Amino acid sequence: MSQLLEAFRLAQLPDAAEAFRAEVRDFLATNLAPAAPAVRARTWMGFDAAFSRRLAQRGWVGITLPAAYGGAGLDAFRRFVLVEEMLAAGAPVAAHWIADRQSGPLINKFGTEVQKDFYLPRICRGEAFFCIGMSEPNAGSDLASVRTRAARVDGGWRLTGRKIWTTNAQRSHYMIALVRTSGAPEDRHGGLSQLIVDLSLPGIQVRPIVDLTGDAHFSEVTFDDVFLQDDALIGDEGSGWMQVNAELAFERSGPERLYSSVVLLDTWLQSLRKSGFTPADAVLLGGFTTQLATLRSLSIAVTTKLARGESPVVEAALVKDIGTEFEQAIPAAIEAAVAADPARGVEVDADLHRTIAYLSQISPTFSLRGGTREILRGMIARGLGLR
């Protein structure tokens, strides 16, 4: 236990990153259209290609990618600030989210020069949106059990199988899919590779899945004998498991694992300022603030490791597990606080109730996306030497 805890060294955002915060706020003040809290609460599930392209024109899509490929060449700390400010404002970031956070850095690290020259400038211009194909039917987020298979053929690959719970596949241009290129599911981590799949190819069917809120940001994707060129393979054949784990450290440790309910928290705070605080409200708000400050420090500690080129997979799993538990607790706690004094709640505003309703319905997914709680706790247990 002590070894894992020692990995979280208290770190601060550098002065340059804090100075960057003012630029981001100026951009959002100019480019983010006013929206109701229930709309802003969708933030990193909110898909707005036009907003993403304005962000790209400012140079902030592919913010950590090299300038040679059109990126801003900035560090992970400034990306942390950019993400933190956009989520706090409720900006609709879903269109470029996966490409900026994972696909671009993955291609930059493991891709060939041809792949970098093709994909990275398009990502940085906001012209190439990506999704990630990991979870599968009957396997969930147990990625070592994937059954989607790519077989070597003359000139490329033949891809067959299904992915599910793929975020925004119906709106993306490309998927980076984890597939089996050799062996069997019983081989677990062996025989897995990553392929870049053009989602416009024949043989691909994308079926959106409507959730409880009426939104459809998840999809099921079916591959029916899809032909991919040789250069679809990214990295080395059979190295997919190692590459995915490096990618997941980016996915599981950022502010998005803490801030999914922050628009509701802010909306409730504004309502309390109008209607007045009860002692119970103050205790609850103080608890949220304390937890958020602590979790933010943990997230910055992991960002510091990523900036040093490390791959803090276990630390990132811990941040996601605790962070999503916090995000899920906020809607239920605020709903209970409002319900404790229903007369005052009616007076507050309808926006607050709509935002509570949205997040109460969607928050159970917070601990599913990016790896379920069971998967994460298994990783943490292994990191502690308990498995």
Coordinates of C-alpha atoms in Angstrom, one line a residue:
M1 CA 0.0 0.0 0.0
S2 CA 2.7 2.5 1.0
Q3 CA 4.5 1.9 -2.4
L4 CA 1.4 2.9 -4.3
L5 CA 0.7 5.9 -2.1
E6 CA 4.3 7.1 -2.4
A7 CA 3.7 7.2 -6.2
F8 CA 1.4 10.2 -5.6
R9 CA 3.8 13.0 -5.0
L10 CA 2.2 16.4 -4.3
A11 CA 2.7 18.4 -7.4
Q12 CA 1.6 21.9 -8.6
L13 CA 0.7 23.1 -12.0
P14 CA 3.6 25.2 -13.4
D15 CA 3.3 28.9 -13.5
A16 CA 3.2 28.8 -17.3
A17 CA 0.2 26.5 -17.2
E18 CA -1.7 28.7 -14.7
A19 CA -0.9 31.7 -17.0
F20 CA -2.4 29.8 -19.9
R21 CA -5.7 29.6 -18.0
A22 CA -6.5 33.2 -18.8
E23 CA -6.1 32.6 -22.6
V24 CA -8.5 29.6 -22.3
R25 CA -11.2 31.6 -20.5
D26 CA -10.9 34.4 -23.0
F27 CA -11.5 31.9 -25.8
L28 CA -14.5 30.3 -24.1
A29 CA -16.0 33.7 -23.4
T30 CA -15.9 34.5 -27.1
N31 CA -16.6 31.1 -28.7
L32 CA -18.9 29.2 -26.3
A33 CA -22.6 30.0 -27.0
P34 CA -24.8 30.4 -23.9
A35 CA -26.6 27.2 -23.0
A36 CA -28.8 25.9 -20.2
P37 CA -27.1 24.0 -17.4
A38 CA -28.7 20.7 -18.4
V39 CA -27.1 21.1 -21.9
R40 CA -23.7 22.2 -20.4
A41 CA -23.8 19.2 -18.1
R42 CA -23.3 17.0 -21.2
T43 CA -19.9 18.7 -21.8
W44 CA -17.5 15.8 -22.8
M45 CA -20.5 13.9 -24.2
G46 CA -21.7 17.0 -26.1
F47 CA -20.9 16.7 -29.8
D48 CA -20.4 20.0 -31.7
A49 CA -18.1 19.7 -34.7
A50 CA -18.2 23.5 -35.3
F51 CA -16.9 24.3 -31.8
S52 CA -14.2 21.7 -32.1
R53 CA -13.0 23.3 -35.4
R54 CA -13.0 26.7 -33.8
L55 CA -10.8 25.2 -31.0
A56 CA -8.6 23.6 -33.7
Q57 CA -8.2 27.0 -35.5
R58 CA -7.0 28.4 -32.2
G59 CA -4.4 25.6 -32.2
W60 CA -5.8 23.7 -29.2
V61 CA -6.8 20.4 -30.8
G62 CA -3.8 18.1 -30.7
I63 CA -2.4 20.5 -28.2
T64 CA 0.4 18.2 -27.1
L65 CA 1.3 16.9 -30.6
P66 CA 4.4 18.2 -32.3
A67 CA 4.3 21.4 -34.3
A68 CA 5.7 19.5 -37.3
Y69 CA 2.3 17.7 -37.6
G70 CA 0.2 20.8 -36.9
G71 CA 0.0 20.4 -33.1
A72 CA 0.6 23.1 -30.5
G73 CA 3.6 21.2 -29.0
L74 CA 2.4 22.2 -25.5
D75 CA 2.9 20.1 -22.4
A76 CA 0.5 17.9 -20.5
F77 CA 0.0 20.6 -17.8
R78 CA -1.4 23.1 -20.2
R79 CA -3.7 20.4 -21.6
F80 CA -4.8 19.7 -18.0
V81 CA -5.7 23.5 -17.7
L82 CA -7.5 23.5 -21.1
V83 CA -9.6 20.4 -20.2
E84 CA -10.4 21.7 -16.7
E85 CA -11.6 25.0 -18.0
M86 CA -13.7 23.5 -20.8
L87 CA -15.4 21.0 -18.5
A88 CA -16.1 23.6 -15.9
A89 CA -17.7 25.8 -18.5
G90 CA -19.6 22.9 -20.0
A91 CA -18.1 23.2 -23.4
P92 CA -19.2 20.5 -26.0
V93 CA -15.9 18.8 -26.5
A94 CA -16.9 15.3 -27.6
A95 CA -16.2 15.7 -31.4
H96 CA -12.4 16.1 -31.0
W97 CA -12.1 14.5 -27.5
I98 CA -10.8 11.0 -28.3
A99 CA -8.5 12.1 -31.1
D100 CA -6.9 14.8 -28.9
R101 CA -6.6 12.7 -25.7
Q102 CA -5.7 9.3 -27.0
S103 CA -5.7 8.6 -30.7
G104 CA -3.3 11.4 -31.7
P105 CA -0.8 10.7 -29.0
L106 CA -1.0 7.0 -29.7
I107 CA -0.3 7.5 -33.4
N108 CA 2.5 9.9 -32.6
K109 CA 4.1 7.3 -30.3
F110 CA 3.6 4.1 -32.2
G111 CA 2.6 5.1 -35.8
T112 CA 4.8 5.1 -38.9
E113 CA 5.8 8.3 -40.5
V114 CA 3.2 7.7 -43.2
Q115 CA 0.5 7.3 -40.5
K116 CA 1.7 10.5 -38.7
D117 CA 1.8 12.5 -41.9
F118 CA -1.8 11.4 -42.8
Y119 CA -3.7 11.4 -39.5
L120 CA -2.1 14.0 -37.2
P121 CA -2.5 17.1 -39.3
R122 CA -6.2 16.2 -39.9
I123 CA -6.7 15.7 -36.1
C124 CA -5.1 19.1 -35.4
R125 CA -7.4 20.8 -38.0
G126 CA -10.5 19.2 -36.5
E127 CA -11.1 17.2 -39.6
A128 CA -10.6 13.7 -38.3
F129 CA -12.7 12.5 -35.4
F130 CA -11.8 9.2 -33.7
C131 CA -13.5 6.6 -31.5
I132 CA -11.9 3.7 -29.7
G133 CA -13.1 0.2 -30.2
M134 CA -12.4 -1.8 -27.1
S135 CA -15.4 -3.3 -25.3
E136 CA -17.3 -6.2 -26.9
P137 CA -20.5 -8.1 -26.3
N138 CA -20.1 -10.8 -23.7
A139 CA -16.7 -9.4 -22.7
G140 CA -17.6 -5.9 -21.4
S141 CA -14.4 -4.0 -20.6
D142 CA -12.4 -7.1 -20.0
L143 CA -10.2 -6.2 -22.9
A144 CA -8.1 -9.3 -22.7
S145 CA -11.2 -11.3 -23.8
V146 CA -11.8 -9.6 -27.1
R147 CA -12.9 -11.8 -30.0
T148 CA -13.0 -9.4 -32.9
R149 CA -10.4 -10.8 -35.3
A150 CA -8.3 -9.5 -38.1
A151 CA -6.8 -12.2 -40.4
R152 CA -3.8 -11.6 -42.6
V153 CA -4.6 -11.6 -46.3
D154 CA -2.8 -10.6 -49.5
G155 CA -2.3 -6.8 -49.2
G156 CA -3.9 -6.3 -45.8
W157 CA -6.4 -7.7 -43.3
R158 CA -9.9 -9.0 -43.1
L159 CA -11.7 -7.8 -40.0
T160 CA -14.7 -9.6 -38.5
G161 CA -16.5 -9.1 -35.2
R162 CA -18.3 -6.5 -33.0
K163 CA -17.6 -3.7 -30.7
I164 CA -20.1 -2.2 -28.3
W165 CA -20.4 0.9 -26.0
T166 CA -18.2 2.7 -28.5
T167 CA -18.6 6.4 -27.8
N168 CA -19.7 8.5 -30.8
A169 CA -18.8 5.9 -33.5
Q170 CA -21.7 7.1 -35.5
R171 CA -20.2 10.5 -35.7
S172 CA -16.5 9.6 -36.1
H173 CA -14.3 9.1 -39.2
Y174 CA -12.0 6.5 -37.7
M175 CA -11.8 3.9 -35.0
I176 CA -8.6 2.6 -33.4
A177 CA -9.7 -1.0 -32.6
L178 CA -8.2 -3.6 -30.3
V179 CA -8.5 -6.9 -32.2
R180 CA -7.1 -10.4 -32.1
T181 CA -4.6 -11.0 -34.9
S182 CA -3.4 -14.4 -33.6
G183 CA -4.2 -17.0 -30.9
A184 CA -7.6 -17.3 -29.1
P185 CA -9.4 -15.4 -26.3
E186 CA -8.0 -17.9 -23.9
D187 CA -4.5 -16.5 -24.7
R188 CA -5.7 -13.3 -22.9
H189 CA -3.1 -10.6 -23.5
G190 CA -1.3 -12.4 -26.3
G191 CA -2.1 -12.0 -30.0
L192 CA -3.8 -8.6 -29.7
S193 CA -3.1 -5.7 -32.1
Q194 CA -4.4 -2.2 -32.8
L195 CA -5.8 -1.3 -36.2
I196 CA -7.0 2.0 -37.6
V197 CA -10.3 1.5 -39.2
D198 CA -11.9 3.9 -41.7
L199 CA -15.6 3.8 -40.6
S200 CA -16.8 4.6 -44.1
L201 CA -15.5 1.3 -45.5
P202 CA -17.9 -1.4 -46.9
G203 CA -19.0 -4.0 -44.4
I204 CA -19.2 -1.7 -41.4
Q205 CA -22.5 -1.1 -39.7
V206 CA -22.8 1.4 -36.8
R207 CA -25.9 1.2 -34.7
P208 CA -26.4 4.0 -32.1
I209 CA -27.7 3.0 -28.7
V210 CA -30.2 5.4 -27.0
D211 CA -29.6 5.8 -23.3
L212 CA -32.0 6.7 -20.5
T213 CA -31.7 10.4 -21.2
G214 CA -32.7 10.1 -24.8
D215 CA -29.2 10.8 -26.0
A216 CA -27.3 8.4 -28.3
H217 CA -23.6 8.7 -27.7
F218 CA -22.8 5.0 -27.5
S219 CA -22.9 2.7 -30.5
E220 CA -22.6 -1.0 -31.5
V221 CA -20.2 -1.5 -34.4
T222 CA -20.3 -4.6 -36.6
F223 CA -17.4 -5.6 -38.9
D224 CA -18.5 -8.0 -41.6
D225 CA -15.4 -9.2 -43.5
V226 CA -14.0 -5.7 -43.8
F227 CA -10.9 -5.3 -45.9
L228 CA -8.2 -3.1 -44.4
Q229 CA -4.9 -2.1 -46.1
D230 CA -1.6 -3.3 -44.7
D231 CA -1.0 0.1 -43.2
A232 CA -4.0 -0.1 -40.9
L233 CA -1.8 -1.8 -38.3
I234 CA -0.5 0.7 -35.7
G235 CA 2.6 -0.3 -33.8
D236 CA 3.8 -3.9 -33.8
E237 CA 1.5 -6.9 -34.4
G238 CA 0.9 -8.6 -31.1
S239 CA 1.8 -5.5 -29.0
G240 CA -1.8 -4.2 -28.7
W241 CA -2.1 -5.0 -25.0
M242 CA 1.0 -3.0 -24.1
Q243 CA -0.1 -0.1 -26.4
V244 CA -3.7 0.0 -25.0
N245 CA -2.4 0.1 -21.4
A246 CA -0.2 3.1 -22.2
E247 CA -3.2 4.8 -23.9
L248 CA -5.5 4.1 -20.9
A249 CA -3.3 6.0 -18.5
F250 CA -4.3 9.2 -20.5
E251 CA -7.9 8.1 -20.5
R252 CA -8.3 7.4 -16.8
S253 CA -6.5 10.1 -14.9
G254 CA -7.6 13.5 -16.3
P255 CA -10.0 16.1 -15.0
E256 CA -12.9 14.4 -17.0
R257 CA -12.9 11.7 -14.3
L258 CA -13.7 14.3 -11.6
Y259 CA -15.7 17.0 -13.3
S260 CA -18.7 15.2 -15.0
S261 CA -21.1 16.6 -12.4
V262 CA -19.3 19.9 -11.8
V263 CA -21.9 21.9 -13.8
L264 CA -24.6 20.6 -11.5
L265 CA -22.5 21.5 -8.4
D266 CA -22.0 25.0 -9.8
T267 CA -25.7 25.4 -10.6
W268 CA -26.7 24.2 -7.1
L269 CA -24.2 26.7 -5.6
Q270 CA -25.7 29.6 -7.6
S271 CA -29.2 28.5 -6.5
L272 CA -28.1 28.4 -2.8
R273 CA -26.7 31.9 -3.1
K274 CA -30.2 33.1 -4.1
S275 CA -32.3 31.0 -1.6
G276 CA -29.9 30.8 1.3
F277 CA -27.8 28.0 2.8
T278 CA -29.0 25.7 5.5
P279 CA -26.4 24.2 7.8
A280 CA -26.8 20.9 6.1
D281 CA -26.2 22.5 2.7
A282 CA -23.0 24.1 4.0
V283 CA -21.7 20.7 5.3
L284 CA -22.5 19.0 2.0
L285 CA -20.9 21.7 -0.1
G286 CA -17.8 21.7 2.1
G287 CA -17.5 18.0 1.7
F288 CA -17.7 18.2 -2.0
T289 CA -15.1 20.9 -2.2
T290 CA -12.7 19.0 0.0
Q291 CA -13.0 15.8 -2.0
L292 CA -12.7 17.7 -5.3
A293 CA -9.5 19.5 -4.2
T294 CA -8.0 16.2 -3.1
L295 CA -8.9 14.4 -6.2
R296 CA -7.6 17.2 -8.4
S297 CA -4.2 17.0 -6.6
L298 CA -4.1 13.2 -7.3
S299 CA -4.9 14.0 -11.0
I300 CA -2.2 16.6 -11.2
A301 CA 0.3 14.1 -9.6
V302 CA -0.5 11.6 -12.4
T303 CA -0.3 14.3 -15.0
T304 CA 3.2 15.0 -13.7
K305 CA 4.2 11.4 -14.3
L306 CA 2.7 11.4 -17.8
A307 CA 4.7 14.6 -18.5
R308 CA 7.9 12.8 -17.5
G309 CA 7.1 10.0 -20.0
E310 CA 6.0 7.5 -17.4
S311 CA 3.0 5.2 -17.8
P312 CA 1.3 5.3 -14.4
V313 CA -1.4 2.7 -15.2
V314 CA -2.2 1.7 -11.6
E315 CA -2.2 5.3 -10.3
A316 CA -4.6 6.3 -13.2
A317 CA -6.9 3.4 -12.3
L318 CA -7.0 4.6 -8.7
V319 CA -7.9 8.2 -9.8
K320 CA -10.6 7.0 -12.1
D321 CA -12.2 4.7 -9.5
I322 CA -12.3 7.3 -6.7
G323 CA -13.1 10.1 -9.1
T324 CA -16.1 8.5 -10.7
E325 CA -17.4 7.5 -7.3
F326 CA -17.3 11.2 -6.4
E327 CA -19.0 12.2 -9.7
Q328 CA -21.7 9.7 -9.1
A329 CA -22.3 10.8 -5.6
I330 CA -23.0 14.5 -6.5
P331 CA -26.4 14.1 -8.3
A332 CA -27.8 11.8 -5.6
A333 CA -26.7 14.0 -2.7
I334 CA -28.0 17.3 -4.3
E335 CA -31.3 15.6 -5.2
A336 CA -31.7 14.5 -1.6
A337 CA -30.8 18.0 -0.3
V338 CA -33.3 19.7 -2.6
A339 CA -36.0 17.1 -1.7
A340 CA -35.4 17.7 2.0
D341 CA -37.0 21.1 1.5
P342 CA -39.3 20.8 -1.6
A343 CA -41.0 24.2 -1.2
R344 CA -37.6 25.9 -1.4
G345 CA -36.6 23.7 -4.3
V346 CA -39.5 24.7 -6.4
E347 CA -38.6 28.3 -5.9
V348 CA -35.0 27.8 -6.9
D349 CA -35.3 27.2 -10.6
A350 CA -36.3 24.6 -13.2
D351 CA -32.8 24.5 -14.6
L352 CA -31.5 23.0 -11.4
H353 CA -34.1 20.2 -11.5
R354 CA -33.4 19.5 -15.2
T355 CA -29.7 19.2 -14.5
I356 CA -30.3 16.9 -11.5
A357 CA -32.6 14.7 -13.6
Y358 CA -30.1 14.4 -16.5
L359 CA -27.1 13.6 -14.3
S360 CA -29.1 11.2 -12.1
Q361 CA -29.9 9.2 -15.2
I362 CA -26.5 9.3 -16.8
S363 CA -24.2 9.1 -13.8
P364 CA -24.4 5.2 -13.5
T365 CA -22.4 5.1 -16.8
F366 CA -19.5 7.1 -15.3
S367 CA -18.0 4.0 -13.7
L368 CA -18.5 2.0 -16.9
R369 CA -16.8 4.2 -19.5
G370 CA -13.0 3.8 -19.6
G371 CA -13.1 0.5 -17.6
T372 CA -15.6 -0.7 -15.1
R373 CA -15.0 -0.5 -11.4
E374 CA -14.3 -4.2 -11.2
I375 CA -11.6 -4.0 -13.8
L376 CA -10.0 -1.0 -12.2
R377 CA -10.0 -2.6 -8.7
G378 CA -8.4 -5.7 -10.1
M379 CA -5.6 -3.6 -11.6
I380 CA -5.2 -1.8 -8.3
A381 CA -5.0 -5.1 -6.4
R382 CA -2.3 -6.3 -8.7
G383 CA -0.5 -3.0 -8.2
L384 CA -0.6 -3.7 -4.5
G385 CA 0.6 -7.2 -4.9
L386 CA -2.7 -8.7 -3.8
R387 CA -3.3 -10.8 -6.9

